[in-house]
Amino acid sequence: MTSPPQSPPPPPLSLLTANLPYKLSNLANLNPPSLNRAWLTAPHPTLPIVATATGTTCRIYSLTSFTLLSTVSGGHKRSIRTCAWRPGTGKLQVLATGSFDASAGIWEKDENEEDGEGEGLTQDGGNAEGVEKEEEEGEWRFSIVLDGHESEIKSLAWSTGGNLLATCSRDKSVWVWEDVSGGTGGEGDYETVAVMQEHEGDVKSVAWHPEEEVLVSGSYDDEIRIWKEDAIGGDDWGCVAVLRGHEGTVWEVGWERVEAIVSGEEEDQDWIERRRVAGPRIVSCSDDGTVRIWRKVPRQQDEPKQSKLSIIRATSRNEEWIEESRLPTAHVREVYSACWSKRTGRIVSTGGDGRVAIYEERWKEGGETEWKVVAQVDGAHGVFEVNHVTWARRADRGKDEGREEEVVVSSGDDGEVKVWNLDRLHVA
């Protein structure tokens, strides 16, 4: 088998690395690694397991033992590019996969068949009540295939309620599917409720608002678009804002949690209230080497002049967003992935230079905030590019309730999936 292409060695760490307050330590590598490129790893919303898209399979790994639990295979003719767990399914596990064969697949497995280790995690991150499950062999069932895209699926995401699935593709379109069966298990019944074709290039990423049925997408056309139902009246979906500013492909987009988290003892209540009114912000990363934060401008509110920030007005109907900040430069090549922690408010990024970086938002004088790089590691996967990073919760066996930890999970061209601890070194 031909080895995945290698990237040039990453640049050396800057002299500032020694003064960073945190260190990324390699806790474990998920075993065994894949012989194919690992495109993406998706953490389960409540269980200490992850799914990795690699080759024509999705591998299910334990974050307790760091070992392979099961393999999802057989439903796609070509490699799986992306995957996502459906939330709110109770004891039925549902996994969506998107493939280079232009189809999306829905897979199901009863939780009592899960060969995972350790207790489940509650929605707030604590251990669920009850004893540990014994390992049991179970089979993933290929429930349904969703056809419609004309080229490879780049990304897919479930809405917070779990009833809507968004997919995006190299064919420049974003699709929204709805499970009209009620999510009761068995053969799902999915209907296409929207096909949006306003992007002028490959659509690389889609992500749902943490509370509302609002969708954001990023594209090869350098643009970010926000989509809503009833944007133009009726039941149709439409684009309510276009965010421009990136000077290269937008590789990934994501949302922060509903309430912003800022480090430091000083708090500005006016700032907190403005963020509450504006709602969750968006993070994006790009071929231009930047990671950017975007904020909605609430209606009927005066916006102060911002000389250093780009102002992006909605080209469609009813929303205005601004580029609030650019995170400190931590990459020297394209940034493929950026993920906002729902627990700590930190952001992790990675890209073609093989570096993984952590950013933290902090209070500063004047009632504003600033972002700082607080940890970074070069050559996270040796000489190979890192395709994706995400935050995941895990808990060792026997840990008390609420004593779980949050880790970083990276997926690389070397087929490895690595788990990283963020360890405090000193106060910045």
PDB file of C-alpha atoms in Angstrom, residues 176-347:
ATOM      1  CA  VAL A 176     -30.432  19.740   4.903  1.00  0.00           C
ATOM      2  CA  TRP A 177     -32.145  16.409   5.592  1.00  0.00           C
ATOM      3  CA  GLU A 178     -34.874  15.791   8.168  1.00  0.00           C
ATOM      4  CA  ASP A 179     -35.667  12.524   9.923  1.00  0.00           C
ATOM      5  CA  VAL A 180     -39.450  12.468   9.747  1.00  0.00           C
ATOM      6  CA  SER A 181     -39.692   9.074  11.437  1.00  0.00           C
ATOM      7  CA  GLY A 182     -39.160  10.615  14.868  1.00  0.00           C
ATOM      8  CA  GLY A 183     -35.833   8.906  15.475  1.00  0.00           C
ATOM      9  CA  THR A 184     -37.403   5.758  16.853  1.00  0.00           C
ATOM     10  CA  GLY A 185     -34.779   3.458  15.383  1.00  0.00           C
ATOM     11  CA  GLY A 186     -34.888   0.943  12.575  1.00  0.00           C
ATOM     12  CA  GLU A 187     -35.222   2.164   9.009  1.00  0.00           C
ATOM     13  CA  GLY A 188     -35.055   5.953   9.207  1.00  0.00           C
ATOM     14  CA  ASP A 189     -37.204   8.074   6.952  1.00  0.00           C
ATOM     15  CA  TYR A 190     -35.232  11.104   5.759  1.00  0.00           C
ATOM     16  CA  GLU A 191     -36.541  13.860   3.530  1.00  0.00           C
ATOM     17  CA  THR A 192     -34.584  16.584   1.778  1.00  0.00           C
ATOM     18  CA  VAL A 193     -35.853  19.889   3.152  1.00  0.00           C
ATOM     19  CA  ALA A 194     -33.308  22.251   1.565  1.00  0.00           C
ATOM     20  CA  VAL A 195     -30.629  22.415  -1.117  1.00  0.00           C
ATOM     21  CA  MET A 196     -28.563  25.622  -1.019  1.00  0.00           C
ATOM     22  CA  GLN A 197     -26.283  26.341  -3.964  1.00  0.00           C
ATOM     23  CA  GLU A 198     -25.080  29.905  -3.394  1.00  0.00           C
ATOM     24  CA  HIS A 199     -21.425  29.011  -2.738  1.00  0.00           C
ATOM     25  CA  GLU A 200     -19.144  29.344  -5.764  1.00  0.00           C
ATOM     26  CA  GLY A 201     -16.672  26.647  -4.718  1.00  0.00           C
ATOM     27  CA  ASP A 202     -16.347  23.393  -2.786  1.00  0.00           C
ATOM     28  CA  VAL A 203     -18.146  23.626   0.546  1.00  0.00           C
ATOM     29  CA  LYS A 204     -15.640  22.361   3.104  1.00  0.00           C
ATOM     30  CA  SER A 205     -17.486  22.549   6.419  1.00  0.00           C
ATOM     31  CA  VAL A 206     -20.913  22.874   8.032  1.00  0.00           C
ATOM     32  CA  ALA A 207     -21.838  23.405  11.704  1.00  0.00           C
ATOM     33  CA  TRP A 208     -25.085  23.980  13.600  1.00  0.00           C
ATOM     34  CA  HIS A 209     -25.806  26.716  16.147  1.00  0.00           C
ATOM     35  CA  PRO A 210     -25.704  25.215  19.690  1.00  0.00           C
ATOM     36  CA  GLU A 211     -29.355  26.069  20.412  1.00  0.00           C
ATOM     37  CA  GLU A 212     -31.119  27.166  17.240  1.00  0.00           C
ATOM     38  CA  GLU A 213     -31.677  25.632  13.816  1.00  0.00           C
ATOM     39  CA  VAL A 214     -29.147  27.960  12.224  1.00  0.00           C
ATOM     40  CA  LEU A 215     -26.404  26.595   9.989  1.00  0.00           C
ATOM     41  CA  VAL A 216     -22.989  28.002   9.049  1.00  0.00           C
ATOM     42  CA  SER A 217     -20.853  26.856   6.122  1.00  0.00           C
ATOM     43  CA  GLY A 218     -17.317  27.573   4.886  1.00  0.00           C
ATOM     44  CA  SER A 219     -16.110  27.215   1.323  1.00  0.00           C
ATOM     45  CA  TYR A 220     -13.321  27.158  -1.238  1.00  0.00           C
ATOM     46  CA  ASP A 221     -14.756  30.495  -2.428  1.00  0.00           C
ATOM     47  CA  ASP A 222     -13.240  32.101   0.745  1.00  0.00           C
ATOM     48  CA  GLU A 223     -16.708  32.865   2.116  1.00  0.00           C
ATOM     49  CA  ILE A 224     -18.730  31.893   5.170  1.00  0.00           C
ATOM     50  CA  ARG A 225     -22.512  31.746   4.850  1.00  0.00           C
ATOM     51  CA  ILE A 226     -25.222  31.554   7.491  1.00  0.00           C
ATOM     52  CA  TRP A 227     -28.471  29.773   6.659  1.00  0.00           C
ATOM     53  CA  LYS A 228     -31.921  29.780   8.247  1.00  0.00           C
ATOM     54  CA  GLU A 229     -35.359  28.423   7.497  1.00  0.00           C
ATOM     55  CA  ASP A 230     -37.996  31.004   6.699  1.00  0.00           C
ATOM     56  CA  ALA A 231     -35.269  33.459   5.694  1.00  0.00           C
ATOM     57  CA  ILE A 232     -37.396  34.739   2.825  1.00  0.00           C
ATOM     58  CA  GLY A 233     -40.826  33.826   4.089  1.00  0.00           C
ATOM     59  CA  GLY A 234     -42.507  30.439   4.097  1.00  0.00           C
ATOM     60  CA  ASP A 235     -40.712  27.175   4.794  1.00  0.00           C
ATOM     61  CA  ASP A 236     -37.757  27.695   2.475  1.00  0.00           C
ATOM     62  CA  TRP A 237     -34.178  27.890   3.723  1.00  0.00           C
ATOM     63  CA  GLY A 238     -32.069  30.857   2.683  1.00  0.00           C
ATOM     64  CA  CYS A 239     -28.810  32.670   3.279  1.00  0.00           C
ATOM     65  CA  VAL A 240     -29.132  35.430   5.896  1.00  0.00           C
ATOM     66  CA  ALA A 241     -25.499  36.591   5.981  1.00  0.00           C
ATOM     67  CA  VAL A 242     -22.245  36.309   4.042  1.00  0.00           C
ATOM     68  CA  LEU A 243     -19.015  36.759   5.992  1.00  0.00           C
ATOM     69  CA  ARG A 244     -16.106  37.889   3.852  1.00  0.00           C
ATOM     70  CA  GLY A 245     -12.542  38.565   4.872  1.00  0.00           C
ATOM     71  CA  HIS A 246     -10.576  35.359   4.481  1.00  0.00           C
ATOM     72  CA  GLU A 247      -8.093  35.375   1.596  1.00  0.00           C
ATOM     73  CA  GLY A 248      -8.155  31.626   1.012  1.00  0.00           C
ATOM     74  CA  THR A 249     -10.276  28.520   1.373  1.00  0.00           C
ATOM     75  CA  VAL A 250     -12.285  28.365   4.592  1.00  0.00           C
ATOM     76  CA  TRP A 251     -11.520  24.842   5.817  1.00  0.00           C
ATOM     77  CA  GLU A 252     -13.621  24.672   8.954  1.00  0.00           C
ATOM     78  CA  VAL A 253     -16.263  26.651  10.822  1.00  0.00           C
ATOM     79  CA  GLY A 254     -17.719  26.158  14.287  1.00  0.00           C
ATOM     80  CA  TRP A 255     -19.678  27.825  17.092  1.00  0.00           C
ATOM     81  CA  GLU A 256     -18.788  28.689  20.653  1.00  0.00           C
ATOM     82  CA  ARG A 257     -21.003  27.565  23.521  1.00  0.00           C
ATOM     83  CA  VAL A 258     -24.032  29.686  24.357  1.00  0.00           C
ATOM     84  CA  GLU A 259     -22.268  31.572  27.162  1.00  0.00           C
ATOM     85  CA  ALA A 260     -18.788  32.933  26.497  1.00  0.00           C
ATOM     86  CA  ILE A 261     -15.965  31.864  28.843  1.00  0.00           C
ATOM     87  CA  VAL A 262     -13.140  34.352  29.472  1.00  0.00           C
ATOM     88  CA  SER A 263     -10.111  33.685  31.681  1.00  0.00           C
ATOM     89  CA  GLY A 264      -9.052  36.035  34.455  1.00  0.00           C
ATOM     90  CA  GLU A 265     -10.501  37.517  37.615  1.00  0.00           C
ATOM     91  CA  GLU A 266     -11.662  40.832  36.172  1.00  0.00           C
ATOM     92  CA  GLU A 267     -15.070  40.702  34.541  1.00  0.00           C
ATOM     93  CA  ASP A 268     -16.865  43.398  32.625  1.00  0.00           C
ATOM     94  CA  GLN A 269     -20.601  42.978  32.979  1.00  0.00           C
ATOM     95  CA  ASP A 270     -21.343  45.258  30.014  1.00  0.00           C
ATOM     96  CA  TRP A 271     -19.169  43.041  27.794  1.00  0.00           C
ATOM     97  CA  ILE A 272     -20.891  39.924  29.105  1.00  0.00           C
ATOM     98  CA  GLU A 273     -24.311  41.419  28.419  1.00  0.00           C
ATOM     99  CA  ARG A 274     -23.327  42.454  24.886  1.00  0.00           C
ATOM    100  CA  ARG A 275     -22.178  38.898  24.184  1.00  0.00           C
ATOM    101  CA  ARG A 276     -25.384  37.489  25.607  1.00  0.00           C
ATOM    102  CA  VAL A 277     -27.480  39.695  23.326  1.00  0.00           C
ATOM    103  CA  ALA A 278     -25.325  38.965  20.286  1.00  0.00           C
ATOM    104  CA  GLY A 279     -25.361  35.199  20.862  1.00  0.00           C
ATOM    105  CA  PRO A 280     -22.682  32.593  20.200  1.00  0.00           C
ATOM    106  CA  ARG A 281     -19.757  33.603  18.013  1.00  0.00           C
ATOM    107  CA  ILE A 282     -18.279  31.687  15.080  1.00  0.00           C
ATOM    108  CA  VAL A 283     -14.690  30.510  14.662  1.00  0.00           C
ATOM    109  CA  SER A 284     -13.214  29.911  11.203  1.00  0.00           C
ATOM    110  CA  CYS A 285      -9.847  28.817   9.838  1.00  0.00           C
ATOM    111  CA  SER A 286      -8.416  29.183   6.383  1.00  0.00           C
ATOM    112  CA  ASP A 287      -5.827  28.557   3.728  1.00  0.00           C
ATOM    113  CA  ASP A 288      -4.640  32.107   4.455  1.00  0.00           C
ATOM    114  CA  GLY A 289      -3.118  30.867   7.736  1.00  0.00           C
ATOM    115  CA  THR A 290      -5.537  32.722  10.021  1.00  0.00           C
ATOM    116  CA  VAL A 291      -8.067  31.753  12.663  1.00  0.00           C
ATOM    117  CA  ARG A 292     -10.835  34.353  13.000  1.00  0.00           C
ATOM    118  CA  ILE A 293     -13.732  35.117  15.333  1.00  0.00           C
ATOM    119  CA  TRP A 294     -17.015  36.506  13.991  1.00  0.00           C
ATOM    120  CA  ARG A 295     -19.781  38.174  16.000  1.00  0.00           C
ATOM    121  CA  LYS A 296     -23.368  39.013  15.176  1.00  0.00           C
ATOM    122  CA  VAL A 297     -24.480  42.633  15.444  1.00  0.00           C
ATOM    123  CA  PRO A 298     -27.874  42.671  17.207  1.00  0.00           C
ATOM    124  CA  ARG A 299     -30.615  44.706  15.626  1.00  0.00           C
ATOM    125  CA  GLN A 300     -31.527  48.108  17.055  1.00  0.00           C
ATOM    126  CA  GLN A 301     -28.212  48.427  18.782  1.00  0.00           C
ATOM    127  CA  ASP A 302     -25.584  51.007  18.023  1.00  0.00           C
ATOM    128  CA  GLU A 303     -22.309  49.410  16.988  1.00  0.00           C
ATOM    129  CA  PRO A 304     -19.154  51.340  17.978  1.00  0.00           C
ATOM    130  CA  LYS A 305     -16.767  52.201  15.201  1.00  0.00           C
ATOM    131  CA  GLN A 306     -14.003  49.631  14.760  1.00  0.00           C
ATOM    132  CA  SER A 307     -11.095  50.885  12.742  1.00  0.00           C
ATOM    133  CA  LYS A 308      -9.091  47.655  12.739  1.00  0.00           C
ATOM    134  CA  LEU A 309     -11.888  45.176  12.159  1.00  0.00           C
ATOM    135  CA  SER A 310     -13.612  44.256   8.951  1.00  0.00           C
ATOM    136  CA  ILE A 311     -17.337  44.943   8.874  1.00  0.00           C
ATOM    137  CA  ILE A 312     -19.308  42.441   6.821  1.00  0.00           C
ATOM    138  CA  ARG A 313     -22.894  43.305   6.018  1.00  0.00           C
ATOM    139  CA  ALA A 314     -25.424  40.654   5.168  1.00  0.00           C
ATOM    140  CA  THR A 315     -25.911  40.467   1.427  1.00  0.00           C
ATOM    141  CA  SER A 316     -29.207  38.657   1.838  1.00  0.00           C
ATOM    142  CA  ARG A 317     -31.841  39.700   4.302  1.00  0.00           C
ATOM    143  CA  ASN A 318     -31.566  40.318   7.923  1.00  0.00           C
ATOM    144  CA  GLU A 319     -28.290  39.750   9.744  1.00  0.00           C
ATOM    145  CA  GLU A 320     -25.050  41.654  10.101  1.00  0.00           C
ATOM    146  CA  TRP A 321     -21.835  40.073  11.355  1.00  0.00           C
ATOM    147  CA  ILE A 322     -18.410  41.540  12.033  1.00  0.00           C
ATOM    148  CA  GLU A 323     -14.975  40.013  12.169  1.00  0.00           C
ATOM    149  CA  GLU A 324     -14.345  40.592  15.855  1.00  0.00           C
ATOM    150  CA  SER A 325     -10.743  39.391  16.055  1.00  0.00           C
ATOM    151  CA  ARG A 326      -7.979  37.380  14.481  1.00  0.00           C
ATOM    152  CA  LEU A 327      -6.248  34.984  16.794  1.00  0.00           C
ATOM    153  CA  PRO A 328      -2.471  35.410  17.243  1.00  0.00           C
ATOM    154  CA  THR A 329      -0.512  33.882  14.384  1.00  0.00           C
ATOM    155  CA  ALA A 330       0.476  30.342  15.337  1.00  0.00           C
ATOM    156  CA  HIS A 331       0.734  28.682  11.912  1.00  0.00           C
ATOM    157  CA  VAL A 332       2.977  29.251   8.925  1.00  0.00           C
ATOM    158  CA  ARG A 333       0.853  27.256   6.479  1.00  0.00           C
ATOM    159  CA  GLU A 334      -2.830  26.634   5.870  1.00  0.00           C
ATOM    160  CA  VAL A 335      -5.014  26.016   8.937  1.00  0.00           C
ATOM    161  CA  TYR A 336      -7.234  22.995   8.351  1.00  0.00           C
ATOM    162  CA  SER A 337      -9.106  22.743  11.613  1.00  0.00           C
ATOM    163  CA  ALA A 338     -10.186  24.893  14.562  1.00  0.00           C
ATOM    164  CA  CYS A 339     -12.454  23.793  17.390  1.00  0.00           C
ATOM    165  CA  TRP A 340     -14.004  25.794  20.226  1.00  0.00           C
ATOM    166  CA  SER A 341     -14.186  24.014  23.593  1.00  0.00           C
ATOM    167  CA  LYS A 342     -17.709  24.012  25.011  1.00  0.00           C
ATOM    168  CA  ARG A 343     -16.246  23.477  28.469  1.00  0.00           C
ATOM    169  CA  THR A 344     -13.352  25.943  28.814  1.00  0.00           C
ATOM    170  CA  GLY A 345     -13.860  28.399  25.948  1.00  0.00           C
ATOM    171  CA  ARG A 346     -10.396  27.659  24.582  1.00  0.00           C
ATOM    172  CA  ILE A 347      -9.759  27.094  20.871  1.00  0.00           C
TER     173      ILE A 347
END
